[in-house]
Amino acid sequence: MPSYKAPIEDVRFILEDVLRIDRYNNLAGFADATPDVIEAILQEGAKLCEEVVAPLNLSGDQEGCTRNADGSVTTPKGFKEAYRAYSEGGWMGLSVPAEFGGQGLPHTLNTVMQEFISSANLAFGMYPGLTQGAIAALLVHGSAEQKTRYLPKMVEGAWTGTMNLTEPHCGTDLGLLKTKAVPNGDGSYAITGTKIFISAGEHDLAENIVHLVLARIEGAPAGTKGISLFVVPKFLVGEDGSLGERNAVSCGSLEHKMGIHGNATCVMNYDGAKGWLVGQENRGLNAMFVMMNEARLAVGVQGLAQSEVAYQNAAAYAKERLQGRALTGAASPDKPADPIIVHPDVRRNLMMIRAFNEAGRALALWAALSSDVAHRSEDAAERQAADDRLGLLTPVVKGVLTDLGFENAVRAQQVLGGHGYIAEWGMEQFVRDARIAMIYEGANGIQAMDLVGRKLPKDGGRALMAFMGEVEALCRESAADDAMNPYVEPLLKGLEQLQGATMWFMQNAMAKPDNAGAGATEYLHLMGLVALGYMWAKMAKAALAKKAEDGAASARMDAKLVTGRFFMERMMPEAGALGRRIKAGSEAMMAMPAEMF
């Protein structure tokens, strides 16, 4: 059976030494995040995930969810008790304002908890994860009455939340959606339609489920400009907060999936269900994007989380499994064979995963910190810069961390050899579970097109220029430090490839848009590679400083420096290949007639 240990020490290093979270004490909620509070959150969050949630991962996958004859859904054994522990621990409202029952702490800390719980049990973590996204959307766009009616119970964990976008005939192209909303004359609407792929759409973990549903009001404009957002509870809620009659919303069936079997992925039928408008009429996508952007960052963390737990189990196996002898001679002459950790190719796989995990974690937390600054700073310029960075990083975090998270789950599976293919070892579940993260909340090809088509040209390229300027600045500051050369020089070469690819798009994509589409995924990964390299340069600088001031930390910091060097030597050179693929353009890709495929 697989195991999981939350990477507390690495998180502390990133928060304290790399991101210097103490410098943000002027922001709302950060002053309360003292070192002692952060340590308590990390320790208690780790304990819950390691001891309560992780043991349910394999059994939950094997048992799955069951739709009963009355349309209700039963989650795997142990999920209800684990969810109760999660809710009673106050984890749902970690970063929610105190006025709605939350703790008001930085979103950055909630991101840490998202990683821990997604590593421990991805399917389980989606139940509170979707609820937190729904809370975020209602906080920004809900009316005062809606916030009062729904948020306290959602923050408490007594009620959960969902988002309902996809329909059988449309996924990414939401302008095609058919779910309709008809005014009832009392301020509510009758919602009718079918939604598919609805995570946590029906379950037995909470007494009510608050669905956020995209629909089109009768007479609304066609396309995305005519979409509105509605809150549609499973049970109607009285003015005093009590639950009333069952709403006309039901689970028609459960999807049979490749992975995340412990999460109820539902077909939801709305048969004139009562719903209430959230935000402005015909501005539903604007409101839902709050939740979607939260979800995209969270899904990126899921990719990282599966990579982390897969690495931990592969590394443990590699240190115990005896097979063959080291190329340099017997490493364990007292044993019949050496542990496979001595073999360079096994180490190659493990080092690639580890180098990604540490940089990916730093990147995800940097994005989360940018979100905190964008929403909590009182300085307009600071808010804008953070919001620019967050917008640029969102498709990168979602796309790159999930693509590489899946690849790393496969690498870890390879380390286990035949045992990696056997269910009881758990590795094949990590592979299956990691795969969905590349697809939902906007498939990664869409993330790439969002980056190239929207985020790069936005505001005259302001966000991209700021990002590249920040990377250049760190390299300049470190140029005179010989110990930083192994990190700075490869990073600069990667940055040059990114600058060259950006210029190529400017010169070749306007007249021929297919050039942008053909190179978008490579550009996404090129920017991701530079962003991860930037994180490694920052971590190397922090590790060198920590070694100088704290000799006791030297062994751990040396391991970081070696891992960072591996990234720069073995992974950063991929930037050259990505740059060449981008500049190959779209001609060969688009030349073949469709009927020849």
XYZ file of C-alpha atoms in Angstrom:
597
model
C 0.000 0.000 0.000
C 1.409 3.421 -0.921
C 2.294 5.990 1.725
C 2.472 9.780 1.906
C 4.442 12.256 4.002
C 3.665 15.960 3.638
C 6.789 17.936 2.537
C 6.653 20.345 5.478
C 10.350 21.267 5.496
C 10.326 22.137 1.802
C 7.199 24.264 2.183
C 8.752 26.133 5.098
C 11.897 26.792 3.075
C 9.884 28.229 0.188
C 7.620 30.355 2.374
C 10.284 31.622 4.768
C 13.517 31.737 2.770
C 12.506 32.024 -0.890
C 9.250 34.020 -0.893
C 9.969 35.725 2.450
C 6.334 35.652 3.520
C 7.178 37.778 6.580
C 7.639 40.790 4.276
C 3.872 40.809 3.567
C 2.727 41.470 7.134
C 1.147 44.714 5.976
C -1.502 42.766 4.018
C -4.809 41.773 5.593
C -4.569 38.376 7.254
C -0.788 38.080 6.963
C -0.049 39.545 10.375
C -2.014 36.658 11.868
C 0.114 34.169 9.921
C 2.939 34.207 12.446
C 5.675 31.565 12.226
C 3.974 29.660 15.056
C 0.597 29.755 13.295
C 2.118 28.633 10.010
C 3.940 25.793 11.747
C 0.725 24.687 13.467
C -1.166 24.750 10.160
C 1.514 22.731 8.400
C 1.746 20.158 11.194
C -1.992 19.732 11.716
C -2.747 19.751 7.988
C -0.078 17.131 7.431
C -1.440 14.987 10.271
C -4.969 15.036 8.835
C -3.787 14.219 5.324
C -1.285 11.540 6.315
C -3.311 9.735 8.975
C -6.962 10.226 7.969
C -7.188 11.007 4.247
C -4.288 9.112 2.634
C -5.289 5.670 3.975
C -8.586 6.023 2.066
C -6.965 6.665 -1.313
C -6.476 3.107 -2.517
C -9.681 1.734 -0.964
C -11.678 4.712 -2.256
C -10.366 4.104 -5.758
C -11.272 0.419 -5.599
C -14.744 0.970 -4.119
C -15.713 4.105 -6.037
C -19.008 5.967 -5.718
C -22.436 4.343 -6.048
C -25.596 5.901 -7.454
C -28.600 4.505 -5.649
C -32.087 3.849 -7.037
C -33.410 7.151 -5.654
C -30.648 9.139 -7.406
C -28.602 9.668 -4.252
C -24.882 8.891 -4.280
C -22.891 7.007 -1.651
C -19.196 7.878 -1.386
C -16.550 5.264 -0.481
C -16.267 3.926 3.049
C -14.520 6.358 5.375
C -15.053 9.458 3.232
C -17.873 10.841 5.435
C -15.764 10.577 8.583
C -12.738 12.104 6.853
C -14.850 14.953 5.481
C -16.227 15.589 8.968
C -12.683 15.793 10.326
C -11.713 18.190 7.542
C -14.729 20.437 8.183
C -14.455 20.408 11.971
C -10.792 21.336 11.659
C -11.800 24.608 9.967
C -9.874 23.820 6.785
C -12.684 24.860 4.440
C -12.522 28.470 5.589
C -8.779 28.816 6.066
C -8.550 31.901 3.814
C -12.215 33.027 3.884
C -13.022 36.347 5.633
C -13.911 36.026 9.319
C -17.317 37.665 8.790
C -18.468 34.481 7.048
C -16.924 32.113 9.554
C -13.477 31.770 8.014
C -10.051 32.435 9.466
C -9.020 35.132 6.980
C -5.506 33.744 6.585
C -3.522 34.059 3.329
C -4.698 32.069 0.320
C -1.072 30.964 0.047
C -1.546 28.740 3.099
C -4.701 27.267 1.611
C -2.665 26.389 -1.487
C -0.262 24.443 0.729
C -3.191 22.502 2.152
C -4.524 21.888 -1.369
C -1.248 20.206 -2.253
C -1.202 18.066 0.880
C -4.756 16.818 0.459
C -4.395 16.272 -3.296
C -1.307 14.134 -2.705
C -3.038 12.212 0.059
C -6.241 11.546 -1.881
C -7.004 13.524 -5.032
C -10.578 12.250 -5.378
C -11.433 13.187 -1.797
C -9.759 16.592 -2.023
C -12.030 17.597 -4.887
C -15.100 17.765 -2.604
C -13.797 20.646 -0.461
C -11.825 22.045 -3.408
C -14.932 22.663 -5.521
C -16.648 24.186 -2.495
C -13.811 26.635 -1.956
C -14.075 27.701 -5.597
C -17.815 28.272 -5.249
C -17.192 30.286 -2.089
C -14.711 32.471 -4.005
C -17.237 33.160 -6.773
C -19.993 34.095 -4.318
C -17.638 36.310 -2.328
C -16.902 38.386 -5.428
C -20.208 38.330 -7.303
C -22.902 37.190 -4.874
C -25.408 39.634 -3.431
C -25.308 40.487 0.277
C -28.329 38.211 0.788
C -26.690 35.317 -1.092
C -23.502 35.651 0.905
C -25.419 35.639 4.175
C -27.623 32.728 3.121
C -25.008 30.375 1.685
C -21.467 31.222 2.744
C -21.492 30.499 6.503
C -22.799 26.953 5.963
C -20.382 26.368 3.084
C -17.443 27.650 5.132
C -18.567 25.449 8.010
C -18.563 22.482 5.632
C -22.210 21.653 6.315
C -22.929 22.474 2.669
C -20.692 21.915 -0.351
C -20.536 23.635 -3.740
C -20.103 22.807 -7.414
C -19.734 24.530 -10.748
C -21.897 23.486 -13.695
C -20.588 24.528 -17.101
C -20.251 21.616 -19.509
C -23.190 20.196 -21.474
C -23.324 17.061 -23.660
C -22.876 19.080 -26.856
C -20.424 21.720 -25.636
C -17.374 21.898 -23.435
C -14.876 24.684 -24.032
C -17.214 26.554 -26.409
C -19.704 27.683 -23.763
C -21.419 29.960 -26.240
C -23.265 26.851 -27.464
C -24.856 25.989 -24.107
C -28.621 25.339 -24.097
C -29.580 25.272 -20.410
C -32.310 27.883 -20.072
C -33.558 30.129 -17.295
C -37.142 31.377 -17.232
C -38.197 34.095 -14.750
C -40.696 32.844 -12.154
C -41.937 36.331 -11.350
C -40.733 36.254 -7.751
C -37.056 37.027 -8.372
C -36.160 33.400 -8.972
C -35.730 31.535 -12.252
C -36.736 28.076 -13.445
C -33.533 26.358 -14.621
C -33.899 23.553 -17.161
C -31.145 21.597 -18.880
C -28.501 18.907 -18.500
C -24.920 19.367 -17.316
C -22.211 16.708 -17.522
C -18.852 16.047 -15.849
C -20.018 17.746 -12.641
C -17.491 16.889 -9.935
C -19.093 16.307 -6.517
C -22.507 16.938 -8.080
C -24.264 14.551 -5.695
C -22.942 12.808 -2.573
C -23.600 11.970 1.073
C -20.911 14.116 2.696
C -23.003 17.230 3.398
C -26.642 18.070 4.019
C -26.929 20.462 1.079
C -25.105 21.118 -2.207
C -24.999 24.630 -3.654
C -24.721 24.404 -7.424
C -23.451 27.351 -9.468
C -25.004 26.913 -12.899
C -24.473 28.682 -16.211
C -27.699 29.149 -18.162
C -29.250 31.412 -20.767
C -32.192 33.625 -19.833
C -34.974 33.516 -22.398
C -34.380 36.200 -25.020
C -30.700 36.634 -24.109
C -28.160 37.265 -26.903
C -26.604 34.251 -28.597
C -23.081 33.157 -27.738
C -21.131 33.868 -24.594
C -22.600 37.369 -24.248
C -25.961 35.868 -23.305
C -24.865 33.595 -20.450
C -25.867 34.198 -16.835
C -24.838 32.515 -13.586
C -27.322 31.130 -11.069
C -27.114 29.665 -7.593
C -29.270 26.536 -7.486
C -29.296 24.684 -4.135
C -30.103 20.976 -3.877
C -32.485 21.864 -1.034
C -34.163 25.260 -0.988
C -33.013 27.486 1.850
C -35.422 29.482 3.988
C -34.843 33.051 5.073
C -33.822 31.768 8.488
C -31.230 29.475 6.884
C -33.224 26.309 7.432
C -33.490 23.678 4.700
C -36.799 23.367 2.902
C -38.097 21.179 0.103
C -35.937 19.335 -2.402
C -35.199 21.386 -5.526
C -35.820 19.950 -9.008
C -32.180 19.014 -9.565
C -30.987 15.413 -9.615
C -28.082 13.156 -10.532
C -29.057 11.249 -13.674
C -25.981 9.021 -13.663
C -22.348 8.730 -12.630
C -19.606 8.855 -15.230
C -17.404 5.750 -15.539
C -13.894 7.172 -15.534
C -10.243 6.322 -15.901
C -9.410 7.630 -12.433
C -10.563 9.732 -9.438
C -13.101 6.988 -8.746
C -13.717 8.256 -5.224
C -15.190 11.487 -6.549
C -18.771 11.541 -7.823
C -18.600 12.890 -11.379
C -22.254 13.375 -12.255
C -24.685 14.018 -15.059
C -26.951 16.642 -13.486
C -30.538 17.176 -14.637
C -32.272 20.481 -13.957
C -36.031 20.191 -14.451
C -37.346 23.663 -13.729
C -35.153 23.918 -10.635
C -35.343 27.170 -8.704
C -32.280 29.326 -9.109
C -31.270 32.891 -8.343
C -29.145 35.183 -10.498
C -25.573 35.715 -9.308
C -24.110 39.040 -10.425
C -25.375 40.786 -13.521
C -27.643 39.329 -16.172
C -25.713 38.056 -19.218
C -22.437 38.419 -17.318
C -22.290 34.869 -16.044
C -18.958 33.958 -17.582
C -17.347 36.930 -15.876
C -18.645 35.676 -12.536
C -17.827 32.027 -13.208
C -14.274 32.891 -14.251
C -13.519 33.758 -10.628
C -14.210 30.144 -9.788
C -12.567 28.808 -12.952
C -9.321 30.690 -12.348
C -9.259 29.493 -8.728
C -9.879 25.976 -10.028
C -7.170 26.195 -12.699
C -4.539 27.082 -10.123
C -5.840 24.344 -7.835
C -5.691 21.808 -10.680
C -2.090 22.802 -11.352
C -1.408 22.009 -7.702
C -3.101 18.635 -8.224
C -0.588 17.826 -10.963
C 2.262 18.731 -8.615
C 0.646 16.750 -5.803
C 0.431 13.521 -7.814
C 4.041 13.984 -8.907
C 5.089 14.407 -5.263
C 3.329 11.344 -3.875
C 4.468 9.243 -6.844
C 8.063 10.381 -6.232
C 7.944 9.542 -2.546
C 6.825 5.982 -3.210
C 9.246 5.476 -6.115
C 12.196 6.757 -4.069
C 11.315 4.497 -1.147
C 11.053 1.509 -3.495
C 14.361 2.338 -5.209
C 16.178 2.338 -1.866
C 14.789 -1.079 -0.911
C 14.489 -3.069 -4.146
C 17.578 -5.206 -4.843
C 18.425 -5.737 -8.503
C 21.800 -6.047 -10.221
C 25.081 -4.447 -9.240
C 26.307 -0.871 -9.513
C 28.325 -0.173 -12.666
C 31.238 0.878 -10.455
C 31.209 -2.341 -8.429
C 29.080 -3.800 -5.662
C 27.641 -1.050 -3.485
C 26.258 -3.550 -0.968
C 28.641 -6.535 -1.064
C 26.922 -8.084 1.963
C 23.698 -8.416 -0.030
C 22.859 -10.583 -3.053
C 22.319 -7.446 -5.163
C 22.402 -3.669 -4.832
C 19.346 -1.448 -4.296
C 18.301 -0.018 -7.659
C 18.966 3.536 -6.410
C 22.604 2.932 -7.467
C 21.678 2.743 -11.166
C 22.034 6.035 -13.085
C 18.854 5.576 -15.115
C 16.773 5.045 -11.975
C 18.332 8.177 -10.515
C 17.628 10.041 -13.760
C 13.917 9.367 -13.351
C 13.908 10.239 -9.656
C 15.953 13.406 -10.112
C 13.733 14.651 -12.945
C 10.676 14.229 -10.740
C 12.295 15.804 -7.683
C 13.711 18.756 -9.624
C 10.237 19.448 -10.977
C 8.469 18.986 -7.636
C 10.565 21.500 -5.732
C 10.434 24.162 -8.433
C 6.774 23.466 -9.193
C 5.886 23.921 -5.532
C 7.714 27.256 -5.451
C 5.953 28.365 -8.650
C 2.507 27.423 -7.322
C 3.119 29.247 -4.045
C 4.485 32.295 -5.894
C 1.261 32.401 -7.915
C -0.810 32.015 -4.742
C 1.122 34.829 -3.073
C 0.498 36.995 -6.151
C -3.226 36.294 -5.708
C -3.040 37.400 -2.093
C -1.268 40.631 -3.038
C -3.711 41.308 -5.899
C -6.690 40.953 -3.561
C -5.341 42.343 -0.285
C -2.820 45.096 -1.014
C -3.862 48.717 -0.533
C -1.281 49.884 -3.092
C -2.883 50.145 -6.555
C 0.395 49.669 -8.442
C 1.284 46.657 -6.316
C -2.160 45.156 -6.899
C -1.887 45.645 -10.646
C 1.581 44.110 -10.878
C 0.470 41.095 -8.848
C -2.699 40.694 -10.911
C -0.664 40.886 -14.136
C 1.683 38.184 -12.860
C -1.200 35.996 -11.694
C -2.945 36.238 -15.061
C 0.241 35.314 -16.907
C 1.089 32.430 -14.572
C -2.372 30.844 -14.345
C -2.265 28.961 -17.689
C 1.383 28.068 -17.051
C 0.686 26.649 -13.586
C -2.358 24.741 -14.831
C -0.872 23.469 -18.090
C 2.765 22.803 -17.255
C 2.306 21.399 -13.749
C -0.371 18.958 -14.915
C 1.449 17.873 -18.093
C 4.667 17.231 -16.199
C 2.824 15.872 -13.171
C 1.394 13.110 -15.340
C 4.739 12.448 -17.027
C 6.331 12.162 -13.602
C 3.709 9.721 -12.347
C 4.627 7.565 -15.355
C 8.356 7.972 -14.575
C 7.740 6.900 -10.991
C 5.735 3.928 -12.221
C 8.722 2.956 -14.386
C 10.983 2.928 -11.335
C 8.768 0.236 -9.813
C 8.936 -1.855 -12.967
C 6.320 -4.626 -12.976
C 5.107 -3.683 -9.506
C 4.248 -0.249 -10.873
C 1.634 -1.917 -13.055
C -0.009 -3.776 -10.172
C -2.891 -2.060 -8.366
C -1.932 -2.934 -4.787
C 1.262 -0.855 -5.050
C -0.806 2.243 -5.845
C 1.432 3.645 -8.567
C -0.958 2.878 -11.427
C -3.643 4.815 -9.545
C -1.400 7.876 -9.399
C -0.973 7.622 -13.177
C -4.724 7.327 -13.751
C -5.626 10.079 -11.311
C -2.991 12.478 -12.638
C -4.318 12.159 -16.194
C -7.565 14.056 -15.596
C -5.746 17.189 -14.440
C -4.497 17.750 -18.006
C -8.098 17.775 -19.245
C -10.540 19.424 -16.851
C -10.875 23.138 -16.073
C -9.828 23.819 -19.652
C -7.751 21.251 -21.528
C -4.081 22.160 -21.668
C -4.194 23.055 -25.357
C -6.731 25.711 -24.366
C -4.387 26.932 -21.625
C -1.653 27.289 -24.246
C -3.924 29.289 -26.556
C -5.041 31.441 -23.618
C -1.408 32.237 -22.874
C -0.417 33.005 -26.468
C -3.641 34.533 -27.708
C -4.770 36.513 -24.664
C -2.174 36.840 -21.939
C 0.878 37.762 -24.056
C -0.682 40.706 -25.946
C -2.784 41.927 -22.978
C -1.981 45.531 -22.040
C 0.708 45.687 -24.700
C 2.587 42.715 -23.247
C 3.025 44.404 -19.872
C 2.841 41.203 -17.799
C 5.294 39.280 -19.970
C 7.806 42.124 -20.039
C 7.605 42.425 -16.260
C 8.189 38.684 -15.850
C 11.177 38.619 -18.198
C 12.551 41.754 -16.556
C 12.328 40.103 -13.157
C 14.244 37.052 -14.363
C 16.917 39.256 -15.972
C 17.245 41.317 -12.794
C 17.962 38.242 -10.668
C 20.555 37.065 -13.171
C 22.284 40.470 -13.167
C 22.301 40.622 -9.375
C 23.889 37.173 -9.212
C 26.412 37.615 -12.038
C 29.331 38.277 -9.710
C 28.576 35.291 -7.477
C 30.521 32.271 -8.736
C 28.349 29.913 -6.684
C 25.305 31.105 -8.655
C 26.836 30.595 -12.111
C 25.542 27.005 -12.519
C 22.022 28.385 -12.118
C 22.202 31.791 -13.767
C 23.925 30.935 -17.053
C 21.502 28.157 -18.116
C 18.574 30.313 -17.021
C 19.746 33.175 -19.214
C 19.975 30.817 -22.195
C 16.430 29.653 -21.533
C 15.256 33.256 -21.246
C 16.878 34.052 -24.601
C 14.873 31.232 -26.181
C 11.673 32.625 -24.649
C 12.451 36.137 -25.889
C 13.250 34.810 -29.359
C 10.039 32.762 -29.525
C 8.010 35.772 -28.388
C 9.552 37.917 -31.110
C 8.898 35.195 -33.682
C 5.216 35.145 -32.755
C 5.042 38.927 -33.077
C 6.495 38.719 -36.565
C 4.695 35.623 -37.843
C 1.443 35.040 -35.979
C -0.519 38.173 -36.852
C -0.574 37.510 -40.601
C -0.894 33.731 -40.131
C -2.744 32.890 -36.890
C -2.127 29.138 -37.359
C 1.506 29.830 -36.480
C 0.369 30.835 -33.004
C -1.815 27.769 -32.646
C 0.894 25.438 -33.914
C 3.473 26.671 -31.412
C 1.235 27.477 -28.443
C 1.840 24.303 -26.435
C 5.600 24.514 -26.958
C 5.486 28.170 -25.901
C 3.517 27.261 -22.771
C 6.183 24.722 -21.855
C 9.016 27.077 -22.760
C 7.619 29.719 -20.433
C 7.041 27.042 -17.823
C 10.638 25.879 -18.130
C 11.937 29.418 -17.657
C 9.552 29.995 -14.738
C 10.688 26.768 -13.072
C 14.304 27.721 -13.762
C 13.674 31.124 -12.197
C 12.311 29.385 -9.115
C 15.455 27.245 -8.977
C 17.687 30.310 -9.215
C 15.768 31.907 -6.338
C 15.943 28.694 -4.324
C 19.672 28.332 -4.980
C 20.277 31.875 -3.791
C 18.226 31.233 -0.653
C 19.960 27.883 -0.042
C 23.423 29.439 -0.302
C 22.412 32.153 2.161
C 20.906 29.629 4.554
C 24.054 27.490 4.441
C 26.136 30.528 5.344
C 24.021 31.430 8.357
C 22.924 27.999 9.585
C 25.469 25.206 9.400
C 22.937 22.714 10.718
C 20.943 23.109 7.506
C 23.921 22.444 5.217
C 23.101 18.854 4.244
C 19.528 19.756 3.288
C 20.644 22.860 1.413
C 23.360 20.902 -0.401
C 20.680 18.493 -1.612
C 18.706 21.451 -2.958
C 21.721 22.899 -4.725
C 22.503 19.549 -6.367
C 18.885 19.120 -7.444
C 18.879 22.627 -8.900
C 22.082 21.910 -10.791
C 20.503 18.769 -12.222
C 17.538 20.841 -13.418
C 19.792 23.348 -15.139
C 22.051 20.727 -16.717
C 19.502 18.106 -17.748
C 16.135 19.868 -18.086
C 16.740 23.515 -19.010
C 18.428 22.587 -22.341
C 14.976 21.505 -23.550
C 14.373 25.243 -24.084
C 16.421 25.097 -27.296
C 14.292 22.302 -28.767
C 11.078 24.068 -27.776
C 12.267 27.280 -29.410
C 13.083 25.473 -32.659
C 9.696 23.745 -32.732
C 7.892 27.057 -32.287
C 9.820 28.627 -35.169
C 9.012 25.685 -37.453
C 5.603 27.274 -37.857
C 2.376 25.653 -38.998
C 2.968 24.807 -42.669
C 3.608 21.055 -42.354
C 1.099 20.756 -39.508
C -1.763 22.255 -41.523
C -0.858 21.028 -45.027
C -2.546 17.616 -45.028
C -6.232 17.546 -46.065
C -8.560 16.494 -43.235
C -9.751 13.431 -45.127
C -6.179 12.045 -45.112
C -6.161 11.709 -41.332
